[in-house]
Amino acid sequence: MTTNVGIIDRILRAVFGAGLLYIAFLSSLPLVETPFATYGAALIGIVLLATSALKMCPLYSILGIKTCRTC
């Protein structure tokens, strides 16, 4: 696994991931009233947090994208 996610990308992924988890489980927005929307938002949030923590995005690897300067 090679690093392909830069610092700004990691911060944005962590913020959006945490936001989606908050929306999915702690908010009472009508947007996430259905289980499909709730678990979909939670799944996307977990994936964003995981790619942020691991500094590696499988989709970036497939597409050949690197947002880090030192890798």
Short mmCIF file of N, CA and C in Angstrom, two decimals:
data_model
loop_
_atom_site.label_atom_id
_atom_site.label_comp_id
_atom_site.label_asym_id
_atom_site.label_seq_id
_atom_site.Cartn_x
_atom_site.Cartn_y
_atom_site.Cartn_z
N MET A 1 0.83 -1.17 0.00
CA MET A 1 0.00 0.00 0.00
C MET A 1 0.88 1.25 0.00
N THR A 2 0.77 2.01 -1.04
CA THR A 2 1.53 3.25 -1.11
C THR A 2 0.62 4.43 -0.78
N THR A 3 1.20 5.42 -0.17
CA THR A 3 0.45 6.62 0.20
C THR A 3 0.09 7.41 -1.04
N ASN A 4 -1.17 7.77 -1.18
CA ASN A 4 -1.58 8.58 -2.33
C ASN A 4 -2.57 9.68 -1.94
N VAL A 5 -2.76 9.92 -0.64
CA VAL A 5 -3.68 10.95 -0.17
C VAL A 5 -2.88 12.00 0.60
N GLY A 6 -2.98 13.24 0.16
CA GLY A 6 -2.23 14.34 0.77
C GLY A 6 -2.90 14.87 2.03
N ILE A 7 -2.25 15.86 2.64
CA ILE A 7 -2.69 16.38 3.93
C ILE A 7 -4.06 17.08 3.82
N ILE A 8 -4.22 17.95 2.86
CA ILE A 8 -5.49 18.67 2.72
C ILE A 8 -6.61 17.68 2.38
N ASP A 9 -6.32 16.72 1.52
CA ASP A 9 -7.29 15.69 1.16
C ASP A 9 -7.68 14.88 2.40
N ARG A 10 -6.71 14.54 3.24
CA ARG A 10 -6.99 13.78 4.46
C ARG A 10 -7.88 14.57 5.41
N ILE A 11 -7.59 15.85 5.56
CA ILE A 11 -8.39 16.68 6.47
C ILE A 11 -9.83 16.78 5.98
N LEU A 12 -9.99 17.03 4.69
CA LEU A 12 -11.35 17.13 4.13
C LEU A 12 -12.10 15.81 4.26
N ARG A 13 -11.43 14.69 4.01
CA ARG A 13 -12.07 13.38 4.15
C ARG A 13 -12.49 13.14 5.60
N ALA A 14 -11.64 13.50 6.55
CA ALA A 14 -11.97 13.30 7.96
C ALA A 14 -13.16 14.17 8.38
N VAL A 15 -13.18 15.41 7.94
CA VAL A 15 -14.28 16.31 8.29
C VAL A 15 -15.59 15.83 7.68
N PHE A 16 -15.58 15.50 6.40
CA PHE A 16 -16.81 15.04 5.75
C PHE A 16 -17.25 13.68 6.29
N GLY A 17 -16.31 12.80 6.57
CA GLY A 17 -16.64 11.50 7.14
C GLY A 17 -17.29 11.63 8.50
N ALA A 18 -16.71 12.45 9.37
CA ALA A 18 -17.29 12.67 10.69
C ALA A 18 -18.65 13.36 10.58
N GLY A 19 -18.77 14.27 9.63
CA GLY A 19 -20.05 14.94 9.41
C GLY A 19 -21.14 13.98 8.96
N LEU A 20 -20.79 13.07 8.07
CA LEU A 20 -21.77 12.09 7.61
C LEU A 20 -22.18 11.13 8.73
N LEU A 21 -21.24 10.74 9.56
CA LEU A 21 -21.58 9.89 10.70
C LEU A 21 -22.48 10.62 11.69
N TYR A 22 -22.21 11.90 11.90
CA TYR A 22 -23.07 12.70 12.76
C TYR A 22 -24.48 12.79 12.18
N ILE A 23 -24.57 13.10 10.90
CA ILE A 23 -25.87 13.20 10.26
C ILE A 23 -26.61 11.87 10.31
N ALA A 24 -25.89 10.78 10.11
CA ALA A 24 -26.54 9.47 10.06
C ALA A 24 -27.10 9.05 11.42
N PHE A 25 -26.35 9.29 12.49
CA PHE A 25 -26.75 8.71 13.77
C PHE A 25 -27.20 9.70 14.84
N LEU A 26 -26.75 10.94 14.79
CA LEU A 26 -27.05 11.86 15.88
C LEU A 26 -28.00 13.00 15.51
N SER A 27 -28.26 13.21 14.25
CA SER A 27 -29.16 14.29 13.88
C SER A 27 -30.55 13.73 13.62
N SER A 28 -31.51 14.60 13.62
CA SER A 28 -32.88 14.18 13.34
C SER A 28 -33.38 14.82 12.04
N LEU A 29 -32.50 14.92 11.09
CA LEU A 29 -32.87 15.50 9.81
C LEU A 29 -33.83 14.57 9.06
N PRO A 30 -34.79 15.13 8.35
CA PRO A 30 -35.70 14.28 7.58
C PRO A 30 -35.00 13.57 6.42
N LEU A 31 -33.82 14.06 6.07
CA LEU A 31 -33.06 13.46 4.97
C LEU A 31 -32.67 12.01 5.28
N VAL A 32 -32.42 11.70 6.53
CA VAL A 32 -31.97 10.36 6.90
C VAL A 32 -32.99 9.60 7.73
N GLU A 33 -34.25 9.75 7.38
CA GLU A 33 -35.30 9.02 8.09
C GLU A 33 -35.36 7.56 7.69
N THR A 34 -34.99 7.26 6.46
CA THR A 34 -35.05 5.87 6.01
C THR A 34 -33.77 5.13 6.38
N PRO A 35 -33.87 3.85 6.65
CA PRO A 35 -32.65 3.08 6.98
C PRO A 35 -31.63 3.08 5.84
N PHE A 36 -32.10 3.08 4.60
CA PHE A 36 -31.18 3.09 3.45
C PHE A 36 -30.30 4.34 3.47
N ALA A 37 -30.90 5.49 3.71
CA ALA A 37 -30.14 6.74 3.75
C ALA A 37 -29.24 6.79 4.97
N THR A 38 -29.72 6.31 6.10
CA THR A 38 -28.92 6.33 7.32
C THR A 38 -27.68 5.47 7.18
N TYR A 39 -27.86 4.22 6.77
CA TYR A 39 -26.72 3.31 6.65
C TYR A 39 -25.84 3.66 5.45
N GLY A 40 -26.41 4.24 4.42
CA GLY A 40 -25.60 4.71 3.30
C GLY A 40 -24.67 5.83 3.70
N ALA A 41 -25.21 6.80 4.45
CA ALA A 41 -24.38 7.91 4.94
C ALA A 41 -23.33 7.40 5.91
N ALA A 42 -23.69 6.45 6.75
CA ALA A 42 -22.73 5.89 7.70
C ALA A 42 -21.62 5.13 6.98
N LEU A 43 -21.97 4.36 5.97
CA LEU A 43 -20.96 3.61 5.21
C LEU A 43 -19.99 4.54 4.50
N ILE A 44 -20.51 5.56 3.86
CA ILE A 44 -19.64 6.52 3.17
C ILE A 44 -18.77 7.26 4.18
N GLY A 45 -19.32 7.62 5.33
CA GLY A 45 -18.54 8.28 6.37
C GLY A 45 -17.41 7.41 6.89
N ILE A 46 -17.68 6.12 7.08
CA ILE A 46 -16.65 5.20 7.56
C ILE A 46 -15.54 5.04 6.52
N VAL A 47 -15.92 4.93 5.26
CA VAL A 47 -14.93 4.81 4.19
C VAL A 47 -14.05 6.06 4.12
N LEU A 48 -14.66 7.22 4.23
CA LEU A 48 -13.88 8.47 4.20
C LEU A 48 -12.92 8.55 5.39
N LEU A 49 -13.38 8.17 6.57
CA LEU A 49 -12.49 8.20 7.73
C LEU A 49 -11.37 7.17 7.60
N ALA A 50 -11.68 6.01 7.06
CA ALA A 50 -10.65 4.97 6.90
C ALA A 50 -9.59 5.39 5.89
N THR A 51 -10.00 5.95 4.76
CA THR A 51 -9.01 6.39 3.78
C THR A 51 -8.19 7.55 4.31
N SER A 52 -8.79 8.37 5.15
CA SER A 52 -8.05 9.46 5.77
C SER A 52 -7.01 8.92 6.75
N ALA A 53 -7.38 7.95 7.53
CA ALA A 53 -6.47 7.40 8.53
C ALA A 53 -5.35 6.58 7.89
N LEU A 54 -5.66 5.84 6.83
CA LEU A 54 -4.66 4.98 6.18
C LEU A 54 -3.80 5.71 5.16
N LYS A 55 -4.17 6.94 4.80
CA LYS A 55 -3.46 7.74 3.80
C LYS A 55 -3.43 7.06 2.44
N MET A 56 -4.41 6.22 2.16
CA MET A 56 -4.42 5.46 0.91
C MET A 56 -5.86 5.30 0.43
N CYS A 57 -6.10 5.66 -0.82
CA CYS A 57 -7.42 5.53 -1.42
C CYS A 57 -7.33 4.53 -2.58
N PRO A 58 -8.06 3.42 -2.51
CA PRO A 58 -8.01 2.44 -3.60
C PRO A 58 -8.45 3.01 -4.95
N LEU A 59 -9.44 3.88 -4.94
CA LEU A 59 -9.90 4.48 -6.20
C LEU A 59 -8.82 5.36 -6.81
N TYR A 60 -8.09 6.10 -5.98
CA TYR A 60 -6.97 6.90 -6.48
C TYR A 60 -5.90 5.98 -7.10
N SER A 61 -5.67 4.83 -6.49
CA SER A 61 -4.67 3.89 -7.03
C SER A 61 -5.08 3.41 -8.41
N ILE A 62 -6.34 3.09 -8.59
CA ILE A 62 -6.84 2.61 -9.88
C ILE A 62 -6.71 3.69 -10.94
N LEU A 63 -7.05 4.92 -10.56
CA LEU A 63 -7.03 6.04 -11.51
C LEU A 63 -5.66 6.69 -11.66
N GLY A 64 -4.72 6.31 -10.81
CA GLY A 64 -3.37 6.88 -10.89
C GLY A 64 -3.26 8.29 -10.35
N ILE A 65 -4.11 8.64 -9.40
CA ILE A 65 -4.13 9.98 -8.82
C ILE A 65 -3.34 9.98 -7.52
N LYS A 66 -2.55 11.03 -7.31
CA LYS A 66 -1.83 11.23 -6.05
C LYS A 66 -2.00 12.68 -5.64
N THR A 67 -2.47 12.91 -4.43
CA THR A 67 -2.63 14.28 -3.96
C THR A 67 -1.56 14.66 -2.94
N CYS A 68 -0.62 13.76 -2.67
CA CYS A 68 0.45 14.08 -1.73
C CYS A 68 1.68 14.53 -2.50
N ARG A 69 2.43 15.42 -1.91
CA ARG A 69 3.60 15.97 -2.59
C ARG A 69 4.83 15.08 -2.45
N THR A 70 4.96 14.36 -1.35
CA THR A 70 6.17 13.61 -1.07
C THR A 70 6.10 12.13 -1.46
N CYS A 71 5.04 11.70 -2.06
CA CYS A 71 4.94 10.28 -2.40
C CYS A 71 5.26 10.02 -3.86
#
